[in-house]
PDB file of C-alpha atoms in Angstrom:
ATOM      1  CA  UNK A   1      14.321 -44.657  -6.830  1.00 79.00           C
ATOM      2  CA  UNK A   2      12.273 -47.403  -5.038  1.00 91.00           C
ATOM      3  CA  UNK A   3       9.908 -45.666  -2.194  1.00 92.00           C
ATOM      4  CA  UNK A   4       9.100 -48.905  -0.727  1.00 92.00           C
ATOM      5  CA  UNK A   5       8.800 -52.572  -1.104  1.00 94.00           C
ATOM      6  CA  UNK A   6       6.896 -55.020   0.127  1.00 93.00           C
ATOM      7  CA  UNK A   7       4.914 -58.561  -0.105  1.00 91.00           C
ATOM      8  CA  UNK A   8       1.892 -58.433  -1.702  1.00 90.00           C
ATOM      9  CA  UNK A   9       0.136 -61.780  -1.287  1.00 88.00           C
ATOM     10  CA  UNK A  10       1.560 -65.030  -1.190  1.00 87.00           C
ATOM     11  CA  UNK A  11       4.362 -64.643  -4.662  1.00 93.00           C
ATOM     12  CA  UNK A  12       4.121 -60.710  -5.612  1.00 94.00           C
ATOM     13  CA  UNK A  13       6.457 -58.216  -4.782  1.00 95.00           C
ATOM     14  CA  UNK A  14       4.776 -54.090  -4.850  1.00 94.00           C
ATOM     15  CA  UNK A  15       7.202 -52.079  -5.465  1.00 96.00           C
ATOM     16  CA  UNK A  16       5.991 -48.535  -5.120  1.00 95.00           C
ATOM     17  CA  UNK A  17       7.958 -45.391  -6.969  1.00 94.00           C
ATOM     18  CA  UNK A  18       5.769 -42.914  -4.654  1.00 91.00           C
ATOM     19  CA  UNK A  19       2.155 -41.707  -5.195  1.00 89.00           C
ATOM     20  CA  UNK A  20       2.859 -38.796  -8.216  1.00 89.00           C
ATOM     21  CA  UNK A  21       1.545 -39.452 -11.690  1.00 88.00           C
ATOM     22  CA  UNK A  22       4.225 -38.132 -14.124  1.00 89.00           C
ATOM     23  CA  UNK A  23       6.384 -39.110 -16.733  1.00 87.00           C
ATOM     24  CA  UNK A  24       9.626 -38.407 -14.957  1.00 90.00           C
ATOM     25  CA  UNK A  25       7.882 -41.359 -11.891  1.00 91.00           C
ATOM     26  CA  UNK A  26       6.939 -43.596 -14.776  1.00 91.00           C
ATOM     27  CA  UNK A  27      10.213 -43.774 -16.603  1.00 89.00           C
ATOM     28  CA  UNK A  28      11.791 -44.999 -13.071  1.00 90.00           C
ATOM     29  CA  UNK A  29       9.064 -47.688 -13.090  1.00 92.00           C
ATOM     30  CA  UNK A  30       9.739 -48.579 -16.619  1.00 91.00           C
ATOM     31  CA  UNK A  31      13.495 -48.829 -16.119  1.00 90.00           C
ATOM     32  CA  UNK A  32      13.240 -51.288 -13.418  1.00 92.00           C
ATOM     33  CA  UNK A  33      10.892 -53.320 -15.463  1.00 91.00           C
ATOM     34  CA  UNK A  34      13.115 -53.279 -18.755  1.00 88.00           C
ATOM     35  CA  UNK A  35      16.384 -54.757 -16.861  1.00 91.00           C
ATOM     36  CA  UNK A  36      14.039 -56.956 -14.548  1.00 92.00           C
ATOM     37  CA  UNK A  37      12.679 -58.288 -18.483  1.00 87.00           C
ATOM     38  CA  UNK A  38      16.150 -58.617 -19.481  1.00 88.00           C
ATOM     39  CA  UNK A  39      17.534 -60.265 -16.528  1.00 88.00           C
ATOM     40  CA  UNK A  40      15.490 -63.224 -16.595  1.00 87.00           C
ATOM     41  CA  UNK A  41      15.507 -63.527 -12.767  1.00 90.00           C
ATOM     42  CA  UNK A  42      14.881 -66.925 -12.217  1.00 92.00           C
ATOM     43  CA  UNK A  43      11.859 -67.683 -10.403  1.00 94.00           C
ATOM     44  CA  UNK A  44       9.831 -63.909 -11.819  1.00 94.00           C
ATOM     45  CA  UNK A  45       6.316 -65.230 -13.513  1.00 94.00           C
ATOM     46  CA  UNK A  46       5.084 -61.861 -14.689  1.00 90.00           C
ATOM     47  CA  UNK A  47       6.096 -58.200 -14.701  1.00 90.00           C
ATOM     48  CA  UNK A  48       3.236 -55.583 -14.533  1.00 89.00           C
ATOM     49  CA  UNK A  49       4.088 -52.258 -14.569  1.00 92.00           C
ATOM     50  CA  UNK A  50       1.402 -48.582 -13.997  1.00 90.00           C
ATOM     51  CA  UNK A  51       1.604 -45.345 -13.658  1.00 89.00           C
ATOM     52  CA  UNK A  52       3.995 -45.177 -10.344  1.00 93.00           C
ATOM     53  CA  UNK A  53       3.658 -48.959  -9.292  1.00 94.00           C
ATOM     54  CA  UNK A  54       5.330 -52.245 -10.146  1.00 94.00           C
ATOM     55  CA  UNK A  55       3.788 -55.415  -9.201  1.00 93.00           C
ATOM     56  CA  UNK A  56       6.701 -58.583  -9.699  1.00 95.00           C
ATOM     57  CA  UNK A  57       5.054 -62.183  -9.629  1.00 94.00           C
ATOM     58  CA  UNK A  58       7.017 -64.853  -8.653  1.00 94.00           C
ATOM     59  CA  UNK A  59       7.187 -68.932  -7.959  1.00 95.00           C
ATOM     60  CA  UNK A  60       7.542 -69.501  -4.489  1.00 93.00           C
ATOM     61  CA  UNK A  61       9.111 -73.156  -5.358  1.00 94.00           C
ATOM     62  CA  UNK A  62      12.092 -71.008  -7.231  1.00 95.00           C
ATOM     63  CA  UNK A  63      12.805 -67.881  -5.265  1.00 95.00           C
ATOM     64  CA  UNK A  64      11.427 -66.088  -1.687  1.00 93.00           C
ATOM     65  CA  UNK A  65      10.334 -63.114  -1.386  1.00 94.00           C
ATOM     66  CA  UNK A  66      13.625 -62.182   0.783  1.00 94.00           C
ATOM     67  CA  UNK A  67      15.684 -62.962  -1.713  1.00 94.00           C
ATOM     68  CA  UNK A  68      13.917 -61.345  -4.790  1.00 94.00           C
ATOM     69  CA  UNK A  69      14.040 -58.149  -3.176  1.00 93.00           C
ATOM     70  CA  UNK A  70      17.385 -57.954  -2.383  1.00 94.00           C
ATOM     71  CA  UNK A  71      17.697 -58.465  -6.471  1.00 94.00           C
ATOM     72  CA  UNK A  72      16.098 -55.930  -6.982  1.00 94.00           C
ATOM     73  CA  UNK A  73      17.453 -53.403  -4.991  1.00 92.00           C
ATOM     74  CA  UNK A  74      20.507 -54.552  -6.136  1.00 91.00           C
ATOM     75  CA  UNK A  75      19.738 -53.561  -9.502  1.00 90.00           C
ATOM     76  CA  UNK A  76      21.639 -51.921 -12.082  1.00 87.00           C
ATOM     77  CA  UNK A  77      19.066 -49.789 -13.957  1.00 84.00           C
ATOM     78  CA  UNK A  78      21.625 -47.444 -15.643  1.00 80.00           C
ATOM     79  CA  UNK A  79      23.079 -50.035 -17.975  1.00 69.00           C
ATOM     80  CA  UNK A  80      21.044 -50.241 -21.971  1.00 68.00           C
ATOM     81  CA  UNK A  81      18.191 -52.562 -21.858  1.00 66.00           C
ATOM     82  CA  UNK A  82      17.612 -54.605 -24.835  1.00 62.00           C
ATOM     83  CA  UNK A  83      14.024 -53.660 -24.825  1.00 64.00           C
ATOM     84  CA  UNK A  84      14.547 -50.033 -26.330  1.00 72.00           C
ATOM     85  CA  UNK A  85      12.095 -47.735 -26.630  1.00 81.00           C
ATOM     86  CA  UNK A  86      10.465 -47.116 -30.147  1.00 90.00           C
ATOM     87  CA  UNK A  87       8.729 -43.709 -31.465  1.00 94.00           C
ATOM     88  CA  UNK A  88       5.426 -45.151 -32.950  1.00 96.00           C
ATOM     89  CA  UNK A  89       3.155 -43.557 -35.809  1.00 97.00           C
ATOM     90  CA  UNK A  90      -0.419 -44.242 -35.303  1.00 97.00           C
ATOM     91  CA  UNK A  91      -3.275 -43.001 -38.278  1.00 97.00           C
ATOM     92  CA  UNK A  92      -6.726 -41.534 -36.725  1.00 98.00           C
ATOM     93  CA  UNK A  93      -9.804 -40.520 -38.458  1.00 97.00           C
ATOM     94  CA  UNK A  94     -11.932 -38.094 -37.011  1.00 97.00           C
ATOM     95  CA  UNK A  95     -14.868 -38.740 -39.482  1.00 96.00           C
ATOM     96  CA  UNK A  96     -18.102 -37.588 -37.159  1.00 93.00           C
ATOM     97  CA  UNK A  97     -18.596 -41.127 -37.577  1.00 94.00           C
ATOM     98  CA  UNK A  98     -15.944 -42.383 -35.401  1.00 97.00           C
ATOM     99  CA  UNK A  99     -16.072 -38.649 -33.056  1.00 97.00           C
ATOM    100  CA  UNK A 100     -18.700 -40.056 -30.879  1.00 96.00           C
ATOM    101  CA  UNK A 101     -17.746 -37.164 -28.184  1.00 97.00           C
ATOM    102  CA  UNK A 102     -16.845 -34.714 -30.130  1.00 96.00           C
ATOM    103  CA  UNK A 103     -19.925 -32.138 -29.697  1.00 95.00           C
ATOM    104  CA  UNK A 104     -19.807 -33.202 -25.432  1.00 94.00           C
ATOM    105  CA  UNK A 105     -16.118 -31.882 -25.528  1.00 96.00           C
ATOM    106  CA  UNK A 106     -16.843 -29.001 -28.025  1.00 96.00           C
ATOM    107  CA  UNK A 107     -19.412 -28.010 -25.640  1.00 95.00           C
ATOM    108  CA  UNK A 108     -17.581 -28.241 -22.492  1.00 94.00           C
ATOM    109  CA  UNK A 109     -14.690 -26.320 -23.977  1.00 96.00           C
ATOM    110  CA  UNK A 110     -16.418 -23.686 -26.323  1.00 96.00           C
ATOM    111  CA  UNK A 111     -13.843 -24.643 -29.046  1.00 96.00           C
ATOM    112  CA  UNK A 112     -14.569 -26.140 -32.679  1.00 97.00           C
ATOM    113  CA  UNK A 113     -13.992 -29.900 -33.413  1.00 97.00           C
ATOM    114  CA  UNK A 114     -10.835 -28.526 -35.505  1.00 96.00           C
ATOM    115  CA  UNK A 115      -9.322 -27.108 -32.515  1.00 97.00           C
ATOM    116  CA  UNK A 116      -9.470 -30.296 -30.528  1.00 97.00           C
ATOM    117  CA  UNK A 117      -8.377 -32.628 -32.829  1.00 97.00           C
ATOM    118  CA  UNK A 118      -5.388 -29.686 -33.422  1.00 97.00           C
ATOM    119  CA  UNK A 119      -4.311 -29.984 -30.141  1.00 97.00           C
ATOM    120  CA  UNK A 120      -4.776 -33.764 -29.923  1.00 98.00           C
ATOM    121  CA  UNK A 121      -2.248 -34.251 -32.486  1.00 98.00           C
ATOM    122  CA  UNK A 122       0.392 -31.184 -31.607  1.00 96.00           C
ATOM    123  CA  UNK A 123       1.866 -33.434 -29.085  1.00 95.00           C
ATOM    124  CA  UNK A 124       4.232 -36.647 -28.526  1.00 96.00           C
ATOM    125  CA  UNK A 125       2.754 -38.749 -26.326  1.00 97.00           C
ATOM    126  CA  UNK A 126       4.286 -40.990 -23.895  1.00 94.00           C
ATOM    127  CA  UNK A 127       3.262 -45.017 -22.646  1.00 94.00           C
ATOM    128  CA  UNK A 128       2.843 -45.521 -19.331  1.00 93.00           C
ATOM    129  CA  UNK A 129       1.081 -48.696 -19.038  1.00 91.00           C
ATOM    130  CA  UNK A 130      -1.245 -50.699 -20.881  1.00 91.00           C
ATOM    131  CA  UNK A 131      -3.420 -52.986 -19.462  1.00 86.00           C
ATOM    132  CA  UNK A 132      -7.481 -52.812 -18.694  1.00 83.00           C
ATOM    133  CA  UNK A 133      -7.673 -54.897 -21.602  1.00 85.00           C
ATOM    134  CA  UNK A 134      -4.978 -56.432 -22.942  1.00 86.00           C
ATOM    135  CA  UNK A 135      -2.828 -54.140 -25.312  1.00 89.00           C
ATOM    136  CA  UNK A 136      -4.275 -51.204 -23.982  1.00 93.00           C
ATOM    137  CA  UNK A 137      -1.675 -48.272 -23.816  1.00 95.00           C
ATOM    138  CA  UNK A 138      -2.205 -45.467 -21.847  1.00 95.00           C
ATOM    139  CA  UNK A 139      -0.823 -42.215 -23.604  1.00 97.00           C
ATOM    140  CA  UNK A 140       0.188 -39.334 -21.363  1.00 92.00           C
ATOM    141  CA  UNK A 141      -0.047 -36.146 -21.224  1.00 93.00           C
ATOM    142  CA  UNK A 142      -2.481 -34.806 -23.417  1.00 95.00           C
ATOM    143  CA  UNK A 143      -2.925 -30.494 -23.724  1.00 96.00           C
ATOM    144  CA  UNK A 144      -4.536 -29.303 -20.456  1.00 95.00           C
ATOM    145  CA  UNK A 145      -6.861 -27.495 -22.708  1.00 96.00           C
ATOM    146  CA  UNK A 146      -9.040 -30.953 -23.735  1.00 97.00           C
ATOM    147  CA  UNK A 147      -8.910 -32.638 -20.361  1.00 96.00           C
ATOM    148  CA  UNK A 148     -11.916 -33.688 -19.199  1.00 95.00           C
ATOM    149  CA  UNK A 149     -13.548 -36.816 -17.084  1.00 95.00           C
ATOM    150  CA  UNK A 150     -14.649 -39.561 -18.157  1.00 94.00           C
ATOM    151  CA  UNK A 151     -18.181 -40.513 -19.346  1.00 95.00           C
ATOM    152  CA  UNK A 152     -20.537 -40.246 -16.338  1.00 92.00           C
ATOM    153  CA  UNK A 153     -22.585 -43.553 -17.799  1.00 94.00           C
ATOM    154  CA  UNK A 154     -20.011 -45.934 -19.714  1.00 94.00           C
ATOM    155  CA  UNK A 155     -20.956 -47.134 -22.896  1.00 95.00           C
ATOM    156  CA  UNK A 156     -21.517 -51.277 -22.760  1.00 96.00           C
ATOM    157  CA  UNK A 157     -19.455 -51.489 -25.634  1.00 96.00           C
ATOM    158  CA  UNK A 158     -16.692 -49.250 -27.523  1.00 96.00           C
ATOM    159  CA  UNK A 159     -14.969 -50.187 -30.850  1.00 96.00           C
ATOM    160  CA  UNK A 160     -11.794 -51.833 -31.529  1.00 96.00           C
ATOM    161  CA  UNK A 161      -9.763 -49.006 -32.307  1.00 97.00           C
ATOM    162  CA  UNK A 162     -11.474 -46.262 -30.605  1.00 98.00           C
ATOM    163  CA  UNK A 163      -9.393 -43.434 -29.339  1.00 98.00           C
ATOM    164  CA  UNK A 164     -10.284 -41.498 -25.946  1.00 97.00           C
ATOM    165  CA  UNK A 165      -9.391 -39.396 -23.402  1.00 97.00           C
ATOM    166  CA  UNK A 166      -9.670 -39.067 -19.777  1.00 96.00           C
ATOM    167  CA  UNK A 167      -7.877 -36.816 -17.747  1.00 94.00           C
ATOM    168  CA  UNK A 168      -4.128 -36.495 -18.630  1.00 94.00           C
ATOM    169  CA  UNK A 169      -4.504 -39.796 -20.844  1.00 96.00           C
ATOM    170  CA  UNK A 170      -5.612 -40.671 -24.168  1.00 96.00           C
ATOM    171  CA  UNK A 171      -6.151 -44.577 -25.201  1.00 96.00           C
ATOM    172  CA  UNK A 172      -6.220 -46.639 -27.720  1.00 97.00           C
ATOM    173  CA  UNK A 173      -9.050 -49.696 -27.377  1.00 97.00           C
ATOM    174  CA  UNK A 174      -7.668 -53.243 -28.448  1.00 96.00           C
ATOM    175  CA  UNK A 175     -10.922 -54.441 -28.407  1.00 94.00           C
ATOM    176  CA  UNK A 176     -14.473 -54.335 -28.704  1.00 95.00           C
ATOM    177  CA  UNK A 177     -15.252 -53.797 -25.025  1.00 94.00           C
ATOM    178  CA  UNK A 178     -16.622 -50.915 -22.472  1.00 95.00           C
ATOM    179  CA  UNK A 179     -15.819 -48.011 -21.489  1.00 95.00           C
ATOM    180  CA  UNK A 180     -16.244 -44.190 -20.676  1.00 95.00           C
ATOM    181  CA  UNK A 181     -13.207 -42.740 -22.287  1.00 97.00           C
ATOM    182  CA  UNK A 182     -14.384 -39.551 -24.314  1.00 97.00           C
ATOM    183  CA  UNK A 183     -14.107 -41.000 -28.214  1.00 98.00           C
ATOM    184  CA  UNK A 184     -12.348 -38.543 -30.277  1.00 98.00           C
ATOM    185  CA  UNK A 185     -11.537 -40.685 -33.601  1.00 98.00           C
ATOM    186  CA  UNK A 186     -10.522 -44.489 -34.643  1.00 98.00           C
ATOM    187  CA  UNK A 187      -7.635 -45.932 -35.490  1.00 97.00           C
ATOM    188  CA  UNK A 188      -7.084 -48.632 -38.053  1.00 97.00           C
ATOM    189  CA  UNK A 189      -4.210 -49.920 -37.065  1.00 95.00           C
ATOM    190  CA  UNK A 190      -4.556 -53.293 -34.781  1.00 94.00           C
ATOM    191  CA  UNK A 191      -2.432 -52.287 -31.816  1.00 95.00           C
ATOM    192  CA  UNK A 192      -2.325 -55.626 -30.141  1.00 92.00           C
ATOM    193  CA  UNK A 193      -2.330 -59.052 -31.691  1.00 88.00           C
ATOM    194  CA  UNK A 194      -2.210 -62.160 -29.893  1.00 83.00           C
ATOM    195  CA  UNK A 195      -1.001 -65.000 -32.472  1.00 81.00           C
ATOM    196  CA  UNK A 196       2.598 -63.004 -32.125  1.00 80.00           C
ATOM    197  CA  UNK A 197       3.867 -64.725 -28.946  1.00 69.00           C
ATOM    198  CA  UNK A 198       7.118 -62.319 -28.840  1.00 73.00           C
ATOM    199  CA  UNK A 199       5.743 -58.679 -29.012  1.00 79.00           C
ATOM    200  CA  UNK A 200       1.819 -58.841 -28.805  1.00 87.00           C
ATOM    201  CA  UNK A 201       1.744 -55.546 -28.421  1.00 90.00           C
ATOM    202  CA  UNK A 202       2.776 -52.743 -30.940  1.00 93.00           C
ATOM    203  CA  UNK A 203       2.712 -50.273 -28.076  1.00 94.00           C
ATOM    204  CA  UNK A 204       4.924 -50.937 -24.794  1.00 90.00           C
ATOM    205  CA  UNK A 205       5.640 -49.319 -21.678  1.00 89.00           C
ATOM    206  CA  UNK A 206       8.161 -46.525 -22.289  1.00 89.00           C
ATOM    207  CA  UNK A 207       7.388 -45.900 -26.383  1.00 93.00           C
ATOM    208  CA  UNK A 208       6.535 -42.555 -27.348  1.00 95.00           C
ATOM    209  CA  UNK A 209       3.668 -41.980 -29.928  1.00 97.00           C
ATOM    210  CA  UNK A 210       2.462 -39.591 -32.208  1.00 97.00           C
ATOM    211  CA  UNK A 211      -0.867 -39.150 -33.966  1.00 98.00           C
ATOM    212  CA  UNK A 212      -1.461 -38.178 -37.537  1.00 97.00           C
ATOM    213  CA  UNK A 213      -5.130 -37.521 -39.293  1.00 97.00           C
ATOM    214  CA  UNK A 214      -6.427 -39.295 -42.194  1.00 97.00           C
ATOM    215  CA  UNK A 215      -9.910 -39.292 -43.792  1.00 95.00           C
ATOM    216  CA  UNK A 216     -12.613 -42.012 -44.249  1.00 94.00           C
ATOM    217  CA  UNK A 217     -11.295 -43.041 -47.236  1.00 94.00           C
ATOM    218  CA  UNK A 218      -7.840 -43.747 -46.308  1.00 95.00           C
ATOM    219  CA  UNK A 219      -9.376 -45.850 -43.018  1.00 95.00           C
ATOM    220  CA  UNK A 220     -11.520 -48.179 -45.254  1.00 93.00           C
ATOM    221  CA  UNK A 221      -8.237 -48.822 -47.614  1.00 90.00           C
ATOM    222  CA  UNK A 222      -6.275 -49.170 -44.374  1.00 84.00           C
ATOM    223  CA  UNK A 223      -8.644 -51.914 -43.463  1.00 67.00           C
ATOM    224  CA  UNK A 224      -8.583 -53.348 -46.672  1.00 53.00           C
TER     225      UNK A 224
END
């Protein structure tokens, strides 16, 4: 399942699944992540897992890299995790508002607002990473029909709970921070909180997610 491993650094192991974006790619990656989380290999620091990449960081005074890989390869990553994967609702408005690209991608596609956001939320999508900022889940694959790239000048900042899409992907943003994903809508839902120590995130690696539409009104009463 493993292409390759090797050292990366001083105390990091890359282990690379192959050079394809897909869900059938990620879910490998994830696997080896969930039993690597559940093992509790001593000596592992951090687990960080992408699209077709997993990057294992590790305390040289505990383990070697020799010895970490062989682990690994050893691995059993048929057996149930405990780390299950969840099927997550998550509430959007599409208010004009919170559509801050919503006439770019109208334009580029020569279909109504109604018709995006239509075949935005006809689909399950699935998690295969989060990171950029922390919490942030990358949801693939969204309809071929609304793919686009991303902004050609990034905003400086985008809203906590924006939702774009670039490419394949749609995100969800944690945080008040940049970025030049196309902004379809706003969720207002807090995705990732940091006071819970166990499960920061509500969105992991391996979830599946699906969107459903509410109105300005039900967004300000979710907030309040």
């Amino acid at each position: 399942m493993i292409k390759n491993i090797v050292n990366l650094g001083d105390a990091a192991i890359y282990c690379d699944f192959g050079s394809e974006v897909s869900k059938e790619i990620n879910s490998k990656v994830i696997k080896y992540f969930k039993v690597l989380k559940d093992k509790n290999l001593k000596g592992i620091t951090n687990l960080s897992p992408s699209y077709n990449k997993l990057i294992v960081t590790f305390n040289l005074s505990e383990t070697s890299y020799d010895k970490l890989k062989q682990e690994i390869l050893n691995l059993n990553v048929d057996i149930k995790t405990q780390s299950e994967s969840q099927k997550i609702s998550i509430p959007i408005c599409c208010d004009d508002e919170f559509s801050l690209d919503i006439e770019r991608i109208e334009k580029k596609f020569k279909i109504s607002k109604s018709e995006i956001i239509n075949l935005f939320l006809n689909r399950t999508y699935f998690c295969y990473m989060t990171g950029f900022v922390a919490g942030m889940p990358f949801l693939g694959d969204i309809d071929n029909k609304i793919q686009l790239n991303r902004l050609e000048t990034p905003r400086v900042e985008v809203p906590k709970g924006a939702v774009g899409l670039t490419e394949q992907f749609c995100n969800i943003y944690t945080f008040d921070s940049p970025g030049g994903w196309n902004i379809i809508g706003s969720t207002p839902k807090n995705i990732f909180n940091p006071k819970e120590e166990t499960k920061p995130n509500l969105i992991s690696p391996g979830d599946e997610v699906i969107f459903y539409e509410i109105n300005k009104k039900e967004y300000l009463k979710f907030h309040g």
